[in-house]
Short mmCIF file of C-alpha atoms in Angstrom, two decimals:
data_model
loop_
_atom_site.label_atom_id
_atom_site.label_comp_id
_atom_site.label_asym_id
_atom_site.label_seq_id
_atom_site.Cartn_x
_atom_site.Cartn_y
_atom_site.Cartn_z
CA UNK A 1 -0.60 21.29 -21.33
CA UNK A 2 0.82 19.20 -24.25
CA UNK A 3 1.00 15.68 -23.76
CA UNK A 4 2.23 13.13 -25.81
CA UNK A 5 5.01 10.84 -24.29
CA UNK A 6 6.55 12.84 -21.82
CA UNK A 7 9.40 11.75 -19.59
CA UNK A 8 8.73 11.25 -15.86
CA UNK A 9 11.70 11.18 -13.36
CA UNK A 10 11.57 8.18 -10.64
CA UNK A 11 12.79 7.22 -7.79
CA UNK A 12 11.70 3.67 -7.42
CA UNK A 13 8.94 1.14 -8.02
CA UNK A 14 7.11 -0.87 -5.75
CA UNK A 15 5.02 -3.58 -7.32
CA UNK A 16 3.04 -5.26 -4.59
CA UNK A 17 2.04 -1.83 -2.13
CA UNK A 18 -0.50 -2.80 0.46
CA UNK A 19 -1.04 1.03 2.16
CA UNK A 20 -0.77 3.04 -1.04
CA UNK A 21 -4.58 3.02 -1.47
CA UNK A 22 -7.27 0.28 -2.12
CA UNK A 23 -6.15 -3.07 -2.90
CA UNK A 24 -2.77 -4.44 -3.80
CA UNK A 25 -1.38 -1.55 -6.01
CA UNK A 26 1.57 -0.84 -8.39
CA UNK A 27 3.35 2.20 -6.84
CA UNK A 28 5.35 4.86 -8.76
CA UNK A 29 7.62 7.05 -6.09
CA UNK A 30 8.20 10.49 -8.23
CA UNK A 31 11.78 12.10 -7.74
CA UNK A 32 11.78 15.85 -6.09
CA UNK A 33 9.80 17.74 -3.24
CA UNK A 34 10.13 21.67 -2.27
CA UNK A 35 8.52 20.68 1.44
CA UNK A 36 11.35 19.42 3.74
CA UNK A 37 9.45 18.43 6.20
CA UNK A 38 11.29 17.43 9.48
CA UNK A 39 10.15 14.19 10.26
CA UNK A 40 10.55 13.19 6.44
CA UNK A 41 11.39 9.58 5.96
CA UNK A 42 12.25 9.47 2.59
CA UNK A 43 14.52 12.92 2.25
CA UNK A 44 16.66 11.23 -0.59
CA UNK A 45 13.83 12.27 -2.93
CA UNK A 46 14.11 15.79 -2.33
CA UNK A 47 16.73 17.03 -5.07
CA UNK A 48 15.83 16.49 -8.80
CA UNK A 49 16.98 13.72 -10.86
CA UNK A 50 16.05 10.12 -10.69
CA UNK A 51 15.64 7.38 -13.71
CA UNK A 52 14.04 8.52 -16.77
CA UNK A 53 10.90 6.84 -18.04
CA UNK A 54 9.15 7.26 -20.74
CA UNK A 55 5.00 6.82 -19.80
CA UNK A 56 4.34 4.11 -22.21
CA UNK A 57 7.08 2.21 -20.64
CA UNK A 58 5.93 3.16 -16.93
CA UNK A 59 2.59 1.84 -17.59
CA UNK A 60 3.72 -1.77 -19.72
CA UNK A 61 5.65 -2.43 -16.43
CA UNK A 62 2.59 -1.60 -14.00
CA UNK A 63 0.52 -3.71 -16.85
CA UNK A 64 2.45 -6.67 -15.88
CA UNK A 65 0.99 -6.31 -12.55
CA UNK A 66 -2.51 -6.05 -13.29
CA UNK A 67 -3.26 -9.72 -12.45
CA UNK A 68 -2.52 -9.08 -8.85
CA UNK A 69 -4.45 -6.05 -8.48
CA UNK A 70 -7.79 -7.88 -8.59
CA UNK A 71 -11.05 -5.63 -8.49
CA UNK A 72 -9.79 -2.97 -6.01
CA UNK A 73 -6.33 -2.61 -6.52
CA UNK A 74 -4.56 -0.38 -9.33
CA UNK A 75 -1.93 2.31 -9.87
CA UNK A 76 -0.44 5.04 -6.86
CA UNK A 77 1.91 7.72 -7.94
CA UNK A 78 3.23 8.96 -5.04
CA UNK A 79 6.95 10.61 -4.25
CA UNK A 80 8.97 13.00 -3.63
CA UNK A 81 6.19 15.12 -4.69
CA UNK A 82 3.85 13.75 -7.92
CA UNK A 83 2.60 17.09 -8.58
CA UNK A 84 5.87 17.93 -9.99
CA UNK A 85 5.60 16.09 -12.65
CA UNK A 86 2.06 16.80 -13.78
CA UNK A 87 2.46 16.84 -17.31
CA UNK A 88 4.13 13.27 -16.94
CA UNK A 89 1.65 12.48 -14.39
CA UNK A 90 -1.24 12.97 -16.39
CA UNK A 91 -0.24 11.41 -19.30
CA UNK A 92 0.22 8.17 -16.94
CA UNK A 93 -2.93 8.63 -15.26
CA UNK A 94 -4.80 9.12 -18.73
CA UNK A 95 -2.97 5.84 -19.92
CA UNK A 96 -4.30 4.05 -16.80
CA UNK A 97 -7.72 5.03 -16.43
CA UNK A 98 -8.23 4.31 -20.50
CA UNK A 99 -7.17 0.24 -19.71
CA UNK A 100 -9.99 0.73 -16.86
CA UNK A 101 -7.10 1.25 -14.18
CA UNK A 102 -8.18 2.29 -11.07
CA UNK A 103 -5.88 5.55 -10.44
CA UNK A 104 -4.68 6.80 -6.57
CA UNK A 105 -2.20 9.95 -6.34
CA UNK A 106 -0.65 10.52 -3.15
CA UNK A 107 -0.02 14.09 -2.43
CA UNK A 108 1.39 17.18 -0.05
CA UNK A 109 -0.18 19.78 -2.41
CA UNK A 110 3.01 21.17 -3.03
CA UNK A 111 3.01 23.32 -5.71
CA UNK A 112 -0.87 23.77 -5.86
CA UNK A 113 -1.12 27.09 -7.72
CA UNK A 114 -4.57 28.36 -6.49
CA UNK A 115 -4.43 31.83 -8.69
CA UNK A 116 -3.01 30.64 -11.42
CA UNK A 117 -6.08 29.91 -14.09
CA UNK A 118 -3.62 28.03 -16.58
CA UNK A 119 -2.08 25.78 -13.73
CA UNK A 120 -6.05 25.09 -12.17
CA UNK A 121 -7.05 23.98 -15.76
CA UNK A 122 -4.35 21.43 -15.95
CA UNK A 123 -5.02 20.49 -12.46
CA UNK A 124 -8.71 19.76 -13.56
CA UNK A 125 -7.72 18.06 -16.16
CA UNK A 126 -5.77 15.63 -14.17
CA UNK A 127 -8.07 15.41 -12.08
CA UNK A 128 -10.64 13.64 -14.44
CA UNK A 129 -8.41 10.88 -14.40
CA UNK A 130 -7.39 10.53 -10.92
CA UNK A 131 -9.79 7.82 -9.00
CA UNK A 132 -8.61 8.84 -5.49
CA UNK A 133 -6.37 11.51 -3.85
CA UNK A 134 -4.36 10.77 -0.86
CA UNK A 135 -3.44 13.49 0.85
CA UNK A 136 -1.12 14.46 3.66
CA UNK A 137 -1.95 16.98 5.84
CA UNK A 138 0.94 17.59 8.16
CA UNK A 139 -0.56 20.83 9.63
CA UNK A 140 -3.78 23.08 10.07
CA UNK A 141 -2.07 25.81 11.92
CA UNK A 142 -0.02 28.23 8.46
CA UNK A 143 3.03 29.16 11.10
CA UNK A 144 2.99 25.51 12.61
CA UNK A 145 3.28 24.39 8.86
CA UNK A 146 5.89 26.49 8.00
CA UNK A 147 8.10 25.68 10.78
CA UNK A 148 7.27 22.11 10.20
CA UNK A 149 8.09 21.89 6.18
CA UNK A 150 9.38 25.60 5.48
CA UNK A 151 6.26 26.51 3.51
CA UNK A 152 2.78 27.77 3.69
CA UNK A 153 -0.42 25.24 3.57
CA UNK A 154 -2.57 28.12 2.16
CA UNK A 155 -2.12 26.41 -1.62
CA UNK A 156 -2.46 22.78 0.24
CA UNK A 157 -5.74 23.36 1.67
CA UNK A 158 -6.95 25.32 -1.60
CA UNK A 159 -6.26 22.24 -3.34
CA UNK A 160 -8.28 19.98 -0.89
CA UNK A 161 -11.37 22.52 -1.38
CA UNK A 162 -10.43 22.27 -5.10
CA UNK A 163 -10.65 18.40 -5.25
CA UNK A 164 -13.99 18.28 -2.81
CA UNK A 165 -15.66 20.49 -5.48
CA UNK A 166 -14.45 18.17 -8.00
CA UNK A 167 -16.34 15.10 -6.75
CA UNK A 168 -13.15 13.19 -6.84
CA UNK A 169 -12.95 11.05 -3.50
CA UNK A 170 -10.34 11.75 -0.52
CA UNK A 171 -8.25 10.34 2.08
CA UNK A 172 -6.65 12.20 4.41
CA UNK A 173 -3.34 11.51 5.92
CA UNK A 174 -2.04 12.98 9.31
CA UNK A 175 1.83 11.91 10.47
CA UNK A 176 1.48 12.33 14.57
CA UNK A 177 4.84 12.99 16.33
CA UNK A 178 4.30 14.02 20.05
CA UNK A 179 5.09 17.50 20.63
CA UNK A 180 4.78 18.88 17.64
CA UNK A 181 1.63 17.70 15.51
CA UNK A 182 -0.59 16.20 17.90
CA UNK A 183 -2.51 19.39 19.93
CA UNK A 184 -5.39 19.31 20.48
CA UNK A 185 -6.67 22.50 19.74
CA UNK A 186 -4.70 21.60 16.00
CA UNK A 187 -6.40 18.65 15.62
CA UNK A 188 -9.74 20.05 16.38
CA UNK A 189 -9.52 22.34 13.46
CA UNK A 190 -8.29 19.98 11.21
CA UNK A 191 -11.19 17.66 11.82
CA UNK A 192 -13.36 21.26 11.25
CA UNK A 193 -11.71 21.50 8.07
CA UNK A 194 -12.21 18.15 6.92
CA UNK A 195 -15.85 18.62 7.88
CA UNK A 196 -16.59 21.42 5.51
CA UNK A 197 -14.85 19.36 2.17
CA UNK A 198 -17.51 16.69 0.62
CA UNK A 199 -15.54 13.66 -0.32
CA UNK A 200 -13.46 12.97 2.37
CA UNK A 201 -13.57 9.10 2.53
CA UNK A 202 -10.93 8.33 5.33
CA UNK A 203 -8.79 10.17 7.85
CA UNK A 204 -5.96 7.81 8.83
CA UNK A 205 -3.50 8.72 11.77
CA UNK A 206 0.12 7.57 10.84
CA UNK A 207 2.31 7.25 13.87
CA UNK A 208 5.76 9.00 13.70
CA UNK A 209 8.65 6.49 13.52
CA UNK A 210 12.87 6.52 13.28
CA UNK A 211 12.98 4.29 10.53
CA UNK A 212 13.86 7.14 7.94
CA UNK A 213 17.24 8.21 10.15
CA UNK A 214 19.66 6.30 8.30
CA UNK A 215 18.88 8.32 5.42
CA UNK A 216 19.57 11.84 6.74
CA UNK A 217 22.86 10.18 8.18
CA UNK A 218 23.62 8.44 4.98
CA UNK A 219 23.10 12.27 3.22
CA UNK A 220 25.02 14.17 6.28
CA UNK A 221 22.35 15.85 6.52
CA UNK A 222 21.44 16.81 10.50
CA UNK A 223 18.29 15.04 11.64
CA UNK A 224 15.99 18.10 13.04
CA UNK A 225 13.98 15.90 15.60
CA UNK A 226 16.74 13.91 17.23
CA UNK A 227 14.64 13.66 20.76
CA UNK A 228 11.37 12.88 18.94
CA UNK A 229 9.63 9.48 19.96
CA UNK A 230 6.69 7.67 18.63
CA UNK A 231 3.29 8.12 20.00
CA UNK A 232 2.01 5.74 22.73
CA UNK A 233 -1.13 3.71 21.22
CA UNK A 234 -3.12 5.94 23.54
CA UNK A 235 -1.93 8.81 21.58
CA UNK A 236 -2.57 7.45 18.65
CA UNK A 237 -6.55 6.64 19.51
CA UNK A 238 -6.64 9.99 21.37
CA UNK A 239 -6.07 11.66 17.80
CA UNK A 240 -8.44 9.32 15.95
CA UNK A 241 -10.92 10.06 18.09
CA UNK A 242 -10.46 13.93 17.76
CA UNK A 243 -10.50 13.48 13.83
CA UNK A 244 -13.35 11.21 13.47
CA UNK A 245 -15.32 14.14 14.12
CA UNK A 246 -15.12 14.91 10.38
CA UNK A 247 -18.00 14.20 8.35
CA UNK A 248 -17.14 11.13 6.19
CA UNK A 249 -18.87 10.24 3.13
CA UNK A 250 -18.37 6.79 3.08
#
């Protein structure tokens, strides 16, 4: 990978995040994503595009910022789909982490390239700069996945075993619509999953919500879960207690 001052692709900033990671953090949204997940709330960064930056002038605007981020706070990339962009992505992170920046990338693991030796070694490398990993896991179950973003989790959970054997420290994300990602049985082996990886940090159970809709309207795109609801708070705690059976590091 050759990095110098590559340009990154973005869809928006957020300067003052409060659930992108620890702290108060700068967050970079990334433009494009292959998953197309049905319950997406953010389907406008799908397609490629978005404003070009360069990463020196990505990081002097985070930099601005810095006073606000205290000792826990810092930098999330998140998108659309980071990994994308993971030349520009670690260039950024590299940037960061040299100005002591405390670095969070939230991820899908879409494209993860598992057999691909060239791809892992970039990965790594990225990876020695990256201070936490966020990652959504939408599904345990490869057919359930598939159905539920059009593409196989083989690569996604590769990368999750990849990262564990890194050292670098996890949290795991799980979006919980009724009827179609909160079984039992599914969240059993998820939590069995999580169980055999060694720096899982924190599962978190996101409840499904509507407020993405206007969006797929706004694209004419057809919403694929127009009769899905949000999960009672008994569903919610019902899942969090089938999760916390993971073995947490921290």
């Amino acid at each position: 990978m050759q990095l110098c001052n590559p340009i990154g692709y973005v869809h928006s900033l957020e300067t003052f995040g409060s659930v992108d990671g620890p702290g108060v953090r700068f967050v970079v949204f990334l433009q494009g994503c292959a998953l197309r997940c049905k319950y997406c709330h953010n389907p406008e960064t799908w397609a490629e595009g978005g404003e070009e930056w360069t990463v020196d002038k990505l990081f002097q605007r985070a930099w601005r910022y810095r006073n606000y981020w205290g000792k826990k706070g810092g930098i999330t990339v998140s998108g659309g789909e980071p990994l994308r962009q993971m030349e520009f992505l670690t260039a950024f992170f590299e940037l960061a982490r040299s100005k002591g920046v405390h670095t969070a990338l939230d991820t899908a693991g879409q494209p993860f390239r598992p057999d691909d030796a060239a791809y892992l070694a970039d990965f790594d490398r990225l990876m020695k700069s990256t201070s936490l990993v966020i990652l959504d896991l939408k599904e345990i179950d490869p057919e359930k996945h598939r159905r539920l973003t059009g593409r196989d989790n083989a690569n996604i959970l590769a990368m999750a075993r990849r990262i564990s054997d890194l050292g670098v420290p996890l949290w795991i994300r799980h979006v919980l619509v009724p009827g179609l990602t909160d079984d039992e049985d599914g969240l059993r082996k998820t939590a069995e999953f999580l169980s055999s990886l060694k720096t899982v940090q924190r599962v978190e159970v996101l409840p499904y919500h509507t407020l993405g809709l206007f969006k797929w309207q706004k694209l004419g795109i057809p919403y694929p879960l127009p009769d899905a609801v949000p999960p009672t708070a008994e569903q919610v705690k019902r899942a969090e207690e089938l999760l916390e059976t993971a073995r947490y590091t921290s």
